[in-house]
Short mmCIF file of C-alpha atoms and ligand atoms in Angstrom, two decimals:
data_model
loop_
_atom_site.label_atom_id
_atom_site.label_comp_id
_atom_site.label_asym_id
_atom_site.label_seq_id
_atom_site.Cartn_x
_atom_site.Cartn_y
_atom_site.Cartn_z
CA UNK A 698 89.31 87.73 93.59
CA UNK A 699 90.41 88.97 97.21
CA UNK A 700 93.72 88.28 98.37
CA UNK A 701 92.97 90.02 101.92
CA UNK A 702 92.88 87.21 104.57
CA UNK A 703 89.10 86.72 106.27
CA UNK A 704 89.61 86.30 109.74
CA UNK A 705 86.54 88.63 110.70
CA UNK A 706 89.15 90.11 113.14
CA UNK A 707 88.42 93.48 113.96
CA UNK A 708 91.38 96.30 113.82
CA UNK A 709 90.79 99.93 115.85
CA UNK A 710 93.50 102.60 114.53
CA UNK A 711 92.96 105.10 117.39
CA UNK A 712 94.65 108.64 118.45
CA UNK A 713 94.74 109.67 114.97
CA UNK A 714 93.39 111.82 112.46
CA UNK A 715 91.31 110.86 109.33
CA UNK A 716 91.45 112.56 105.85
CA UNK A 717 87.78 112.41 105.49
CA UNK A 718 84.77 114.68 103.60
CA UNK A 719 87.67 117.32 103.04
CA UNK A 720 89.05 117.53 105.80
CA UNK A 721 90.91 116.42 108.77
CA UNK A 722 89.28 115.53 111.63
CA UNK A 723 90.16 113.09 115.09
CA UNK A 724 88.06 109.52 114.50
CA UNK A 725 88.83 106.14 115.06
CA UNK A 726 88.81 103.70 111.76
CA UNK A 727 88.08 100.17 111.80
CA UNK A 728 89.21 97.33 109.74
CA UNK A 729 87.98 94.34 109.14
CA UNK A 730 88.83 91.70 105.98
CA UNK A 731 90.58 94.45 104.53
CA UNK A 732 87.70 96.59 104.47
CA UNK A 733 87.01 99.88 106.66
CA UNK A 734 84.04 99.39 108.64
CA UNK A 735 81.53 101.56 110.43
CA UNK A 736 82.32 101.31 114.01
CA UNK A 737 78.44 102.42 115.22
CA UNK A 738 77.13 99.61 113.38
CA UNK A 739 79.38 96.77 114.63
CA UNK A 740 79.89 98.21 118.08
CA UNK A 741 76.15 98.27 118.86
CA UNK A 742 74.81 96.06 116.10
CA UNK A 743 77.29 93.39 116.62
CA UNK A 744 78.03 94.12 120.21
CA UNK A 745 81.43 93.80 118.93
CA UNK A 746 84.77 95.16 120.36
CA UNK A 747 87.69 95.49 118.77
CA UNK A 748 90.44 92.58 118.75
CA UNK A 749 93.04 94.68 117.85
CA UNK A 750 93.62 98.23 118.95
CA UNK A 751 96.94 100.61 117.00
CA UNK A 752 97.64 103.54 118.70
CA UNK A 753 98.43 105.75 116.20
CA UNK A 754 100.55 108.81 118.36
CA UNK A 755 98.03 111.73 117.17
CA UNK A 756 99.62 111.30 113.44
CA UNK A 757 97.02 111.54 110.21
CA UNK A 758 95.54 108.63 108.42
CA UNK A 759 94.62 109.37 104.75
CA UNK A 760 94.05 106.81 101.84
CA UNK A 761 96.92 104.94 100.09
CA UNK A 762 98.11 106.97 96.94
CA UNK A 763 97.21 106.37 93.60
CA UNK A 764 99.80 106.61 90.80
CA UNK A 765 98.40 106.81 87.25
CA UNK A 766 101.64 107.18 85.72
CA UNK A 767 104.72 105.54 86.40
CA UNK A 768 106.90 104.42 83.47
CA UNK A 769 108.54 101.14 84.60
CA UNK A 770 107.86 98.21 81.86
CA UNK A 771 110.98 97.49 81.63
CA UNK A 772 111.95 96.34 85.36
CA UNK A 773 109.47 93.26 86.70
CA UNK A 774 106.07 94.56 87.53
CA UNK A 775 106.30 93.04 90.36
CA UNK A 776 109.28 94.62 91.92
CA UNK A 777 108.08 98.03 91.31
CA UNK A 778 104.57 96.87 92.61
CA UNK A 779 106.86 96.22 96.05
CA UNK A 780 109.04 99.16 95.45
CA UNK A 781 105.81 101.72 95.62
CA UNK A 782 104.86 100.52 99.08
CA UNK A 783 107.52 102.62 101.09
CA UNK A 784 106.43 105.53 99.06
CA UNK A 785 102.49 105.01 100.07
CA UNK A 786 101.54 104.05 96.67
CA UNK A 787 98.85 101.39 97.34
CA UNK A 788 97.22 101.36 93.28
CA UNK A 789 98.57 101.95 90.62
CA UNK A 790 98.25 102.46 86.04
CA UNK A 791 101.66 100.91 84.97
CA UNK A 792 102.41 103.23 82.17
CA UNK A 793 103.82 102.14 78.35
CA UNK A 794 105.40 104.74 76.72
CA UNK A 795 105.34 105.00 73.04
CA UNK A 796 106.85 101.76 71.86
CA UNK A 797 106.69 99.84 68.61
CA UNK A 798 103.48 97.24 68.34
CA UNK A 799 105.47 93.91 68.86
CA UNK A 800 106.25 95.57 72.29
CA UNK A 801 102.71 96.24 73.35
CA UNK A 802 101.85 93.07 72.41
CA UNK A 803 104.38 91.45 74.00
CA UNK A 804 103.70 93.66 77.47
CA UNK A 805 99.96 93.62 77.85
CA UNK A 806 98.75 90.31 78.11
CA UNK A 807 101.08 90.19 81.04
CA UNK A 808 99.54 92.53 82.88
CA UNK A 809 96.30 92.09 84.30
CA UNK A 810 94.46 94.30 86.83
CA UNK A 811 94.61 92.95 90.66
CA UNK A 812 94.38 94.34 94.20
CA UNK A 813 97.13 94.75 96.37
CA UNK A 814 98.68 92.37 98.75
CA UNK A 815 101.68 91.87 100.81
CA UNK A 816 103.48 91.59 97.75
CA UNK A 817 103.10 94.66 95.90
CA UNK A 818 100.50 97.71 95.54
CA UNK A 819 97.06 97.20 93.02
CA UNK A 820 97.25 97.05 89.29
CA UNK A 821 94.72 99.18 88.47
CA UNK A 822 95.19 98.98 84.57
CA UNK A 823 97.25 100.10 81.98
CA UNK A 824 98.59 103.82 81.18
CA UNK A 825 99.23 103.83 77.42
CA UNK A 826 100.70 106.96 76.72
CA UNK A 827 101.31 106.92 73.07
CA UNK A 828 101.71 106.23 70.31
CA UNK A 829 99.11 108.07 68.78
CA UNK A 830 100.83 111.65 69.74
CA UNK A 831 102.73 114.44 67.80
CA UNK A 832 106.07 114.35 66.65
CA UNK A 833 106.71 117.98 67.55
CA UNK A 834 105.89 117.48 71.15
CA UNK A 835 107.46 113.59 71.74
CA UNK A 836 109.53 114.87 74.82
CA UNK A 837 111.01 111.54 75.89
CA UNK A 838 109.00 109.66 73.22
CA UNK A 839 111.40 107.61 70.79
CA UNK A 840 110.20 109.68 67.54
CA UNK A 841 110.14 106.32 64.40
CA UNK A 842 107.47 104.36 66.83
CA UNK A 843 104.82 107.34 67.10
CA UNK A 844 101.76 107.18 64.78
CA UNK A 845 100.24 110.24 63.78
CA UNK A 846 96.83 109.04 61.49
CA UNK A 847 93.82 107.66 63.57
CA UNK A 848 91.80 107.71 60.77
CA UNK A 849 91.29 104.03 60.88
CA UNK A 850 89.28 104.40 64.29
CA UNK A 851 89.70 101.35 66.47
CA UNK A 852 91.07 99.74 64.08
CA UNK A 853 93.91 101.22 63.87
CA UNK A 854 94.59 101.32 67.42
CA UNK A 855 93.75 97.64 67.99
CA UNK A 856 96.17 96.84 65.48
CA UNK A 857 98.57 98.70 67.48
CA UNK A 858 98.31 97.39 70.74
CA UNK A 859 96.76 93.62 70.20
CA UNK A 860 93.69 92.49 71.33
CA UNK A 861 94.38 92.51 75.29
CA UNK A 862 93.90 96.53 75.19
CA UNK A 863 90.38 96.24 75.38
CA UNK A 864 90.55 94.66 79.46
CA UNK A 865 93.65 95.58 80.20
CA UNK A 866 93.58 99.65 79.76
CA UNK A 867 92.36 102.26 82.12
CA UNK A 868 94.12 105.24 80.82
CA UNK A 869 94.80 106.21 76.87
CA UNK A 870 96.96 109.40 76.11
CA UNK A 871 96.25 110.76 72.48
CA UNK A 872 97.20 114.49 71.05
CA UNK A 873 93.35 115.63 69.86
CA UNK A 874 94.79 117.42 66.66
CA UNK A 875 95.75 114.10 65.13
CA UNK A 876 93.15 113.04 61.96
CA UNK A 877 90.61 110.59 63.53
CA UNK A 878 91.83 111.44 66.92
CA UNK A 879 88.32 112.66 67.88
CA UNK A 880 86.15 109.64 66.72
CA UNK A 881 89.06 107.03 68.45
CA UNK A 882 88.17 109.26 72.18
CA UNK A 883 84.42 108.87 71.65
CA UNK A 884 85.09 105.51 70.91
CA UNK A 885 87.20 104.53 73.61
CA UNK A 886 85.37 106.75 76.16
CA UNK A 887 82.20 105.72 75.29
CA UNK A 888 81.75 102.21 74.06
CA UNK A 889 84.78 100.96 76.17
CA UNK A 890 84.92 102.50 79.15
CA UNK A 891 88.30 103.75 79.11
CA UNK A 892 89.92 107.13 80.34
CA UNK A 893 91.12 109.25 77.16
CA UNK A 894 93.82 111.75 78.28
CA UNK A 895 95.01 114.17 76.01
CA UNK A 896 98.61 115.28 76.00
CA UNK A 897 102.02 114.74 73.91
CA UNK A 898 99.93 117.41 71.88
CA UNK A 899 100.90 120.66 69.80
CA UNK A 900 96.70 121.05 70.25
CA UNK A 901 95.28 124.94 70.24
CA UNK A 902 92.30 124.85 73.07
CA UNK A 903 89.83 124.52 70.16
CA UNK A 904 91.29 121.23 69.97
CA UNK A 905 91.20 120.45 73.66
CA UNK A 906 87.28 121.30 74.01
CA UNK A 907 86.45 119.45 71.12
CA UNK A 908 88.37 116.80 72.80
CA UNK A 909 86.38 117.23 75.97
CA UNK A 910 83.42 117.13 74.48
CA UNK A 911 84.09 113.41 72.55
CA UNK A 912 84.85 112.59 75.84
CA UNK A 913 88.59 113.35 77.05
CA UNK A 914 88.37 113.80 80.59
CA UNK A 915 92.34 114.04 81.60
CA UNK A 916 95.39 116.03 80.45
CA UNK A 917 98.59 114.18 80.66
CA UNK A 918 101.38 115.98 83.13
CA UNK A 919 100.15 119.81 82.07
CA UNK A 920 102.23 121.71 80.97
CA UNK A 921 104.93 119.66 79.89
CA UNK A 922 105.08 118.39 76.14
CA UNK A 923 102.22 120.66 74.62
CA UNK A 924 101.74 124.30 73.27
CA UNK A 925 102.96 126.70 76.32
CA UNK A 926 100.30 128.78 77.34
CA UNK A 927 99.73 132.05 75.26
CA UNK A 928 97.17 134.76 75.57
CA UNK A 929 95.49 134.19 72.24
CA UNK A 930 95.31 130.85 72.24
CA UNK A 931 96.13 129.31 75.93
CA UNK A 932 96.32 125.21 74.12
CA UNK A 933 95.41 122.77 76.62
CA UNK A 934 95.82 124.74 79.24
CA UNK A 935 93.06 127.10 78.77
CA UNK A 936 90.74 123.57 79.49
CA UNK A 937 91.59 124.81 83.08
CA UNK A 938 89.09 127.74 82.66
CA UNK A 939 86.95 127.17 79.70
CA UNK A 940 83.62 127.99 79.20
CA UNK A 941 82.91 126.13 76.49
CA UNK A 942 82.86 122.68 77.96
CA UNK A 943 79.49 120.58 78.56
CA UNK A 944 77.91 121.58 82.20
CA UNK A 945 78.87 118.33 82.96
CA UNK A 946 82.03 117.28 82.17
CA UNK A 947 84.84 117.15 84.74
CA UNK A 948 88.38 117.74 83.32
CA UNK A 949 91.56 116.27 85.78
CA UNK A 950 95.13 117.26 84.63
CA UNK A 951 98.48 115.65 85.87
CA UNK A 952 100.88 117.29 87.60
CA UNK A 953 104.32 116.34 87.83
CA UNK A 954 104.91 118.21 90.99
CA UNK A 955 109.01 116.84 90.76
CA UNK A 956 110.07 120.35 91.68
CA UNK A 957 111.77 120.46 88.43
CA UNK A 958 109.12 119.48 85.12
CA UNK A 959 107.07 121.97 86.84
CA UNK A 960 108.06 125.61 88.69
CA UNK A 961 106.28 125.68 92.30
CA UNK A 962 104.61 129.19 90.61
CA UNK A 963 103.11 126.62 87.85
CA UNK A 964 101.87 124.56 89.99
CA UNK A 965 99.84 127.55 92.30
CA UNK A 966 98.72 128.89 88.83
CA UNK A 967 96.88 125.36 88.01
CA UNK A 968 95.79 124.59 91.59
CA UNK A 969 94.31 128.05 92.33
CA UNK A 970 92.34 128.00 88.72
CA UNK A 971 90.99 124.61 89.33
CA UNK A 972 92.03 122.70 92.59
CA UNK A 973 89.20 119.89 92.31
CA UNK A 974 90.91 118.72 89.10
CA UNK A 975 94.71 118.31 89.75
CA UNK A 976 96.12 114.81 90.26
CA UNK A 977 99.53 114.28 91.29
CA UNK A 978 101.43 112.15 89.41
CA UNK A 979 105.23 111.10 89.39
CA UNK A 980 106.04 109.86 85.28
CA UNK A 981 108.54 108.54 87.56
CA UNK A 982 111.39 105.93 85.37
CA UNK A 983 112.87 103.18 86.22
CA UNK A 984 115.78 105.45 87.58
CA UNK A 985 113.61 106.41 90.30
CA UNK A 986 115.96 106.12 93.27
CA UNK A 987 118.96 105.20 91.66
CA UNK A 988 122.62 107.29 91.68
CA UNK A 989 123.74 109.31 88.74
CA UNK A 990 124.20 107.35 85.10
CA UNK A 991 123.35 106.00 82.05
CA UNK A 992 120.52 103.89 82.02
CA UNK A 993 118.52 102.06 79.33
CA UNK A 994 115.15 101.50 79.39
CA UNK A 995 112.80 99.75 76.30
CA UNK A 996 113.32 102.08 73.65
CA UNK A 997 115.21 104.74 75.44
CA UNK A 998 119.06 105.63 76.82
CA UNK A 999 118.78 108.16 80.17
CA UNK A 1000 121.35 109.74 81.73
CA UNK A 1001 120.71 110.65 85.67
CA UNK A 1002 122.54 113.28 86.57
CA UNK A 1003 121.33 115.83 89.47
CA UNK A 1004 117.72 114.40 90.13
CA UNK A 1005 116.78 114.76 86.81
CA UNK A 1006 116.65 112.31 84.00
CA UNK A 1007 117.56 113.39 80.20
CA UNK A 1008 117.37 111.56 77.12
CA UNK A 1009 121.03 110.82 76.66
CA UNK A 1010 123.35 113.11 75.27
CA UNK A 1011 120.26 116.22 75.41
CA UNK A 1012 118.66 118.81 77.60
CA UNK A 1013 115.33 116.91 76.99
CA UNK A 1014 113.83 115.90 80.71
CA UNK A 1015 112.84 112.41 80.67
CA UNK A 1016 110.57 110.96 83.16
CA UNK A 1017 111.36 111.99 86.67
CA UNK A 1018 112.96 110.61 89.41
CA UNK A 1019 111.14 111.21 92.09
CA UNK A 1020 108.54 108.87 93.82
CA UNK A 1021 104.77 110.07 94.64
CA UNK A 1022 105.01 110.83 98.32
CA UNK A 1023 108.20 113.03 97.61
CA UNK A 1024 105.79 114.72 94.89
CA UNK A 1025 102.92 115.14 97.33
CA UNK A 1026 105.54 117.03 99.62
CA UNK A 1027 106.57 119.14 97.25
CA UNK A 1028 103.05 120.33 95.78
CA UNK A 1029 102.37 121.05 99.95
CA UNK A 1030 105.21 122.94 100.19
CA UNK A 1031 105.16 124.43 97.01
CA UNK A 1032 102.21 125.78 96.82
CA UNK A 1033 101.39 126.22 100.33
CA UNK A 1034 97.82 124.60 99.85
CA UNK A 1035 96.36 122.67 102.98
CA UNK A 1036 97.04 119.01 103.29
CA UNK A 1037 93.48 118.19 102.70
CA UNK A 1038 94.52 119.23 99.24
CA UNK A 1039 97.57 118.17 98.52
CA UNK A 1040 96.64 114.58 99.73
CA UNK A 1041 92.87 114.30 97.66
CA UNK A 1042 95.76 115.22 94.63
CA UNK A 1043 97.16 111.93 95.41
CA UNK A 1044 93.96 110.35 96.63
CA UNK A 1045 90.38 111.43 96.00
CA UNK A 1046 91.05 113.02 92.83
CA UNK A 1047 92.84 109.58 90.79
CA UNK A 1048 90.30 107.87 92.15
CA UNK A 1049 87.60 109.57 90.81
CA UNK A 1050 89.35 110.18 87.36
CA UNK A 1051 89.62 105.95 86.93
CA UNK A 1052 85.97 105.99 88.50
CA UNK A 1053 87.20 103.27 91.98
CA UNK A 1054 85.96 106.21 94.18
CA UNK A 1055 83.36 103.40 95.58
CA UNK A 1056 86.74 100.76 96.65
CA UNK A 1057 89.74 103.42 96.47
CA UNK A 1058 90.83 107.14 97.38
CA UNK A 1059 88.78 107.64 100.52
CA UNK A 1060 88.21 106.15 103.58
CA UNK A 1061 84.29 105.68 103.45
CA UNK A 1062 82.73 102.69 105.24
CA UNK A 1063 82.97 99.87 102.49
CA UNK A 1064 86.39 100.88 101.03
CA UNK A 1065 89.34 99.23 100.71
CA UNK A 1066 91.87 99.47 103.84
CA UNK A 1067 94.38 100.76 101.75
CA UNK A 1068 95.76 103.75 103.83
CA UNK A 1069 98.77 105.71 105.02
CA UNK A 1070 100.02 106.89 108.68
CA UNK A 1071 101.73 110.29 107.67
CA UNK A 1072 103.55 112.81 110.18
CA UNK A 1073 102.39 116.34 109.90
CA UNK A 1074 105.09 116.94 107.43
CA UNK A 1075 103.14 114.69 105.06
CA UNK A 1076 105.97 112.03 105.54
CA UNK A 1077 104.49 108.35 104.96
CA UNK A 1078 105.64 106.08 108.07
CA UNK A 1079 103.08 102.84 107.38
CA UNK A 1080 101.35 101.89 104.64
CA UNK A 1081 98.53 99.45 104.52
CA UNK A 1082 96.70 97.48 101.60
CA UNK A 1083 93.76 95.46 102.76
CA UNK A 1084 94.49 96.22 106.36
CA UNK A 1085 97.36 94.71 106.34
CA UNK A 1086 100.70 96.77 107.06
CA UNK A 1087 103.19 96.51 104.35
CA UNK A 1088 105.60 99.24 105.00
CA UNK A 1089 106.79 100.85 107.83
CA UNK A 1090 109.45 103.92 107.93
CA UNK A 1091 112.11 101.96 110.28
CA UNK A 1092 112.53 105.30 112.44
CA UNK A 1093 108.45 105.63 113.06
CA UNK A 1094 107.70 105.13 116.98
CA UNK A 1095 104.71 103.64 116.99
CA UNK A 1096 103.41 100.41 118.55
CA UNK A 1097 101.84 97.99 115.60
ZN1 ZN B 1929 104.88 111.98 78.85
#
């Protein structure tokens, strides 16, 4: 199912630079049916010029960002699908936090995976973080819905979450030390395809690898809500520079690059060790945006006060508050990588996590036109999904 309009009408974005093979470089980029085209092949193949030209004032053009967590089940998809657009968020894993069964139940068979439109930014599939995590590390978790035995394999966790998990799931989160924790990630890797994160863990690195190696392949927002790192036993962190993984596997961590769940210092220490795996994320809430208060969302009461979220009436961070293109800003400046990097953290990286690399997270002939014009302060001034614009920063100069 497309819902990119097929005109066949050809779009040049010229005067800018692309976020391409890692790195940024002056080319032109073509669009056509929502799709980036190679402009060798249609200009002397086709003999075709293009019908639309965008100057694009010198600024960068890098591919829309993917969110893989952003906790917001309780407003209408479908608003924060439109809300993400200003922020450059073109795809995106809705994310559940631990919540009783009738509630997953009730959510998933509402939520089904689609592209992005004029409406809203892609549903790339669920983000189930929880329940199946520890008590001792629940952070914002609501502590009588978590369930700490997986020793009824998939069983157990279809009971949990209903039949639609199965085709409506991209992204699991599951603390490895649990009993039957292991067999549930080979299972769920393996047989169905879907990304097991580990996180919401008191897990010792022994844990992690044999994690890894029953087919984890993502740590949910490092650092926060798991062992800290120690020198004897570094917990999921030490994944970062262990040895003892298979030759192939390819671990990706979140970051919640906030500038407050994580210290900028944090953040160097984790890119520098192992910059291809980082992914931004936001584990932005509902409150994203909003002025200080008391909010409730499904199972949860937070109060905003200061940019940061708490559980109400604790020191316990919440979610944050920020939005994705605020985060990629911060990681830039924060850690003083180059943009190249901080963007494939947003872009690249998600993409080839949730395995879309071939549609989403680069801007290879045959992808999806979903893209960002940034300033060279990393600030998003239009978005496009399918070639289409959908956002534009009202202050942005340029000529669509
Ligand atoms: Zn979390």
């Amino acid at each position: 199912m497309t819902q990119v309009e097929v005109t066949g009408t050809i779009t040049k974005f010229h005067n800018c630079r692309l976020l391409k093979n890692h790195s940024i470089y002056w080319e032109d980029i073509w669009v056509r049916d929502g799709i980036i085209i190679d402009p060798q092949k249609c200009f002397y193949g086709e003999r075709r010029d293009p019908d639309i030209k965008v100057n694009c004032g010198g600024n960068i053009i890098a591919p829309g960002y993917i969110e893989t967590q952003i906790n917001d089940m309780q407003v209408e998809i479908k608003k924060v699908a439109e809300g993400l657009m200003a922020h450059g968020v073109t795809s995106f894993c809705p994310t559940v936090i631990t919540s009783p069964s009738d509630v997953y139940r009730k959510i998933l068979p509402t939520i089904s995976r689609c592209n992005g439109s004029r409406e809203g930014a892609g549903v790339l599939g669920l983000h189930l973080e929880g329940p199946f995590i520890s008590k001792a590390k629940k952070g914002a978790h609501p502590e009588e819905c978590i369930a700490s035995d997986l020793t009824g394999g998939l069983t157990t966790v279809d009971e949990m979450y209903g039949s639609h998990m199965i085709d409506r799931t991209s992204i699991v989160t599951i603390a490895p030390e649990l009993p039957g924790a292991l067999e549930v990630i080979s299972a769920l890797s393996k047989d169905r395809g879907i990304r097991v994160s580990i996180g919401h863990s008191e897990g010792t690195i022994k844990d992690g690898e044999r994690a890894v190696r029953a087919g984890a392949t993502f740590i949910t927002h490092l650092f926060n809500a798991m062992l800290p790192f120690h020198h004897r036993d570094p917990g999921l962190v030490g994944l970062l520079t262990s040895w003892k993984l298979p030759k192939d596997s390819m671990v990706y961590y979140g970051i919640i690059a906030d500038g407050i769940h994580t210290h900028p210092a944090t953040m160097r220490i984790a890119h520098r060790t192992h910059p291809n795996g980082i992914v931004l994320v936001s584990d932005s809430m509902c409150a994203a945006g909003l002025s200080p208060g008391t909010y409730h969302f499904g199972q949860q009461t937070i109060d905003v006060k200061e940019k940061k979220a708490y559980v109400a009436g604790t020191e316990t961070l919440a979610g944050s508050i920020a939005f994705l293109d605020e985060c990629v800003q911060t990681f830039y400046n924060g850690t003083e990588c180059s943009k190249v990097e901080a963007l494939e953290a947003a872009t690249l990286h998600p993409a080839l996590l949730l395995g879309i690399e071939d549609r989403k997270g680069t801007l290879e002939y045959g992808t999806d036109a979903d893209f960002l014009i940034l300033d060279d302060d990393l600030q998003v001034t239009h978005t496009y999904i399918g070639g289409q614009c959908v956002y534009k920063l009202p202050t942005s100069l340029i000529q669509l």
